[in-house]
Amino acid sequence: MEYLVNSTDGLAAAAQWLLQQKPDAKIFLFNGAMGAGKTTFIKAICEVLNVEDSTSSPTFSIVNEYAAADGPVYHFDFYRLKDEQEAYDLGYEEYFYSGAYCFIEWPEKIPNLLPDDAVNIEIEIIDTQSRKIKIK
């Protein structure tokens, strides 16, 4: 399944589409090149989920927790991880198996720790404004 976004104005609709396509999913893996818009898309999804907090990339903190009406939302950025042990030290299991939404950037850093039911999202750069979002 694919969704084409021609500008950041289209991200809210793309976020709605994603959540409608996978209504029971809670763990989403975001793949794409640096600058593809992973964090920006996650911000749009958080807006659709009525996250009350300001969202930002957790590059240095590795995980951010946001408050939403239906419970917490966790946003991970594993780009800076050196190995999977750091995810163990973080207590990743408590987050991944909490039943809360988990949005994971750079999941390829922890391939052996990802739940089997996680939804793979690929963001492909088309041009400076356009992105192709694929559910794999």
mmCIF file of C-alpha atoms in Angstrom:
data_model
loop_
_atom_site.group_PDB
_atom_site.id
_atom_site.type_symbol
_atom_site.label_atom_id
_atom_site.label_comp_id
_atom_site.label_asym_id
_atom_site.label_seq_id
_atom_site.Cartn_x
_atom_site.Cartn_y
_atom_site.Cartn_z
ATOM 1 C CA MET A 1 0.000 0.000 0.000
ATOM 2 C CA GLU A 2 1.286 3.435 -0.895
ATOM 3 C CA TYR A 3 0.365 7.026 -0.247
ATOM 4 C CA LEU A 4 1.877 9.971 -2.106
ATOM 5 C CA VAL A 5 2.399 13.219 -0.199
ATOM 6 C CA ASN A 6 3.155 16.287 -2.307
ATOM 7 C CA SER A 7 3.824 18.715 0.570
ATOM 8 C CA THR A 8 3.836 18.888 4.349
ATOM 9 C CA ASP A 9 0.215 20.051 4.100
ATOM 10 C CA GLY A 10 -0.694 16.503 3.080
ATOM 11 C CA LEU A 11 0.833 14.811 6.107
ATOM 12 C CA ALA A 12 -2.294 14.915 8.266
ATOM 13 C CA ALA A 13 -4.237 13.030 5.595
ATOM 14 C CA ALA A 14 -1.364 10.545 5.235
ATOM 15 C CA ALA A 15 -1.347 10.008 9.011
ATOM 16 C CA GLN A 16 -5.123 9.372 8.980
ATOM 17 C CA TRP A 17 -4.661 6.936 6.100
ATOM 18 C CA LEU A 18 -1.930 5.004 7.925
ATOM 19 C CA LEU A 19 -3.940 4.649 11.126
ATOM 20 C CA GLN A 20 -7.016 3.572 9.145
ATOM 21 C CA GLN A 21 -5.005 0.955 7.232
ATOM 22 C CA LYS A 22 -3.604 -0.532 10.450
ATOM 23 C CA PRO A 23 -6.231 0.174 13.136
ATOM 24 C CA ASP A 24 -5.017 -2.530 15.524
ATOM 25 C CA ALA A 25 -1.299 -1.862 15.141
ATOM 26 C CA LYS A 26 0.613 -0.162 17.905
ATOM 27 C CA ILE A 27 4.253 -0.514 16.835
ATOM 28 C CA PHE A 28 5.393 1.256 13.686
ATOM 29 C CA LEU A 29 8.905 1.107 12.231
ATOM 30 C CA PHE A 30 9.920 4.123 10.155
ATOM 31 C CA ASN A 31 12.531 3.520 7.482
ATOM 32 C CA GLY A 32 14.010 6.070 5.122
ATOM 33 C CA ALA A 33 17.101 8.057 4.346
ATOM 34 C CA MET A 34 18.300 10.835 6.591
ATOM 35 C CA GLY A 35 16.057 13.802 5.848
ATOM 36 C CA ALA A 36 13.241 11.719 4.365
ATOM 37 C CA GLY A 37 10.769 13.085 6.898
ATOM 38 C CA LYS A 38 10.412 10.303 9.445
ATOM 39 C CA THR A 39 10.184 12.664 12.419
ATOM 40 C CA THR A 40 7.912 15.069 10.560
ATOM 41 C CA PHE A 41 5.529 12.240 9.669
ATOM 42 C CA ILE A 42 5.528 10.962 13.254
ATOM 43 C CA LYS A 43 4.613 14.489 14.416
ATOM 44 C CA ALA A 44 1.642 14.416 12.033
ATOM 45 C CA ILE A 45 0.539 11.022 13.378
ATOM 46 C CA CYS A 46 0.809 12.354 16.928
ATOM 47 C CA GLU A 47 -1.440 15.274 15.989
ATOM 48 C CA VAL A 48 -4.036 12.849 14.626
ATOM 49 C CA LEU A 49 -3.784 10.898 17.903
ATOM 50 C CA ASN A 50 -4.397 14.154 19.820
ATOM 51 C CA VAL A 51 -1.039 14.133 21.551
ATOM 52 C CA GLU A 52 -1.099 16.956 24.083
ATOM 53 C CA ASP A 53 2.673 17.510 24.275
ATOM 54 C CA SER A 54 5.025 19.185 21.870
ATOM 55 C CA THR A 55 6.725 16.523 19.756
ATOM 56 C CA SER A 56 10.364 16.532 18.730
ATOM 57 C CA SER A 57 13.050 14.118 17.664
ATOM 58 C CA PRO A 58 14.404 12.037 20.546
ATOM 59 C CA THR A 59 17.835 11.802 18.902
ATOM 60 C CA PHE A 60 19.754 12.503 22.105
ATOM 61 C CA SER A 61 17.299 11.103 24.652
ATOM 62 C CA ILE A 62 16.549 8.033 22.464
ATOM 63 C CA VAL A 63 12.885 7.972 23.582
ATOM 64 C CA ASN A 64 10.281 10.672 24.148
ATOM 65 C CA GLU A 65 6.997 10.031 25.895
ATOM 66 C CA TYR A 66 3.986 12.080 24.879
ATOM 67 C CA ALA A 67 0.660 12.312 26.687
ATOM 68 C CA ALA A 68 -2.491 11.607 24.708
ATOM 69 C CA ALA A 69 -6.127 11.114 25.665
ATOM 70 C CA ASP A 70 -5.895 7.358 25.019
ATOM 71 C CA GLY A 71 -2.632 6.865 26.896
ATOM 72 C CA PRO A 72 1.050 7.488 26.325
ATOM 73 C CA VAL A 73 2.729 7.537 22.934
ATOM 74 C CA TYR A 74 6.417 6.606 22.680
ATOM 75 C CA HIS A 75 8.737 7.960 19.998
ATOM 76 C CA PHE A 76 12.127 6.296 19.603
ATOM 77 C CA ASP A 77 15.151 7.384 17.601
ATOM 78 C CA PHE A 78 17.774 4.629 17.640
ATOM 79 C CA TYR A 79 20.155 6.389 15.246
ATOM 80 C CA ARG A 80 22.805 6.960 17.932
ATOM 81 C CA LEU A 81 22.694 3.427 19.397
ATOM 82 C CA LYS A 82 25.988 1.590 19.204
ATOM 83 C CA ASP A 83 24.443 -1.855 19.773
ATOM 84 C CA GLU A 84 21.268 -3.610 20.872
ATOM 85 C CA GLN A 85 22.473 -3.766 24.470
ATOM 86 C CA GLU A 86 21.749 -0.049 24.770
ATOM 87 C CA ALA A 87 18.099 -0.768 23.948
ATOM 88 C CA TYR A 88 18.068 -3.457 26.643
ATOM 89 C CA ASP A 89 19.539 -0.958 29.094
ATOM 90 C CA LEU A 90 16.799 1.500 28.139
ATOM 91 C CA GLY A 91 14.184 -1.119 29.034
ATOM 92 C CA TYR A 92 12.735 -1.268 25.535
ATOM 93 C CA GLU A 93 10.474 -4.214 26.445
ATOM 94 C CA GLU A 94 8.429 -2.112 28.856
ATOM 95 C CA TYR A 95 7.629 0.264 26.009
ATOM 96 C CA PHE A 96 7.188 -2.198 23.135
ATOM 97 C CA TYR A 97 4.891 -4.512 25.090
ATOM 98 C CA SER A 98 2.936 -1.822 26.952
ATOM 99 C CA GLY A 99 0.070 -1.721 24.449
ATOM 100 C CA ALA A 100 0.845 1.943 23.760
ATOM 101 C CA TYR A 101 1.741 3.395 20.393
ATOM 102 C CA CYS A 102 5.463 3.107 19.670
ATOM 103 C CA PHE A 103 6.959 4.966 16.718
ATOM 104 C CA ILE A 104 10.498 3.802 15.985
ATOM 105 C CA GLU A 105 13.020 5.591 13.806
ATOM 106 C CA TRP A 106 16.125 3.678 12.660
ATOM 107 C CA PRO A 107 14.731 0.224 13.576
ATOM 108 C CA GLU A 108 17.576 -1.416 11.653
ATOM 109 C CA LYS A 109 19.761 -0.667 14.700
ATOM 110 C CA ILE A 110 17.805 -3.227 16.775
ATOM 111 C CA PRO A 111 16.721 -5.934 14.297
ATOM 112 C CA ASN A 112 16.637 -8.759 16.847
ATOM 113 C CA LEU A 113 14.426 -6.857 19.287
ATOM 114 C CA LEU A 114 11.562 -5.851 17.021
ATOM 115 C CA PRO A 115 8.170 -7.471 17.626
ATOM 116 C CA ASP A 116 6.874 -9.671 14.811
ATOM 117 C CA ASP A 117 3.665 -7.657 14.525
ATOM 118 C CA ALA A 118 5.415 -4.309 13.992
ATOM 119 C CA VAL A 119 4.318 -2.407 10.890
ATOM 120 C CA ASN A 120 7.091 -1.371 8.511
ATOM 121 C CA ILE A 121 6.729 2.061 6.978
ATOM 122 C CA GLU A 122 9.101 3.194 4.258
ATOM 123 C CA ILE A 123 9.376 6.867 3.347
ATOM 124 C CA GLU A 124 10.892 7.448 -0.065
ATOM 125 C CA ILE A 125 12.058 10.874 -1.217
ATOM 126 C CA ILE A 126 10.539 11.766 -4.599
ATOM 127 C CA ASP A 127 11.717 15.399 -4.714
ATOM 128 C CA THR A 128 12.242 18.284 -2.275
ATOM 129 C CA GLN A 129 8.536 18.360 -1.318
ATOM 130 C CA SER A 130 7.120 14.967 -2.269
ATOM 131 C CA ARG A 131 7.360 11.657 -0.436
ATOM 132 C CA LYS A 132 6.022 8.189 -1.096
ATOM 133 C CA ILE A 133 4.877 6.447 2.088
ATOM 134 C CA LYS A 134 4.670 2.671 1.825
ATOM 135 C CA ILE A 135 3.258 0.161 4.275
ATOM 136 C CA LYS A 136 5.276 -3.026 3.932
#
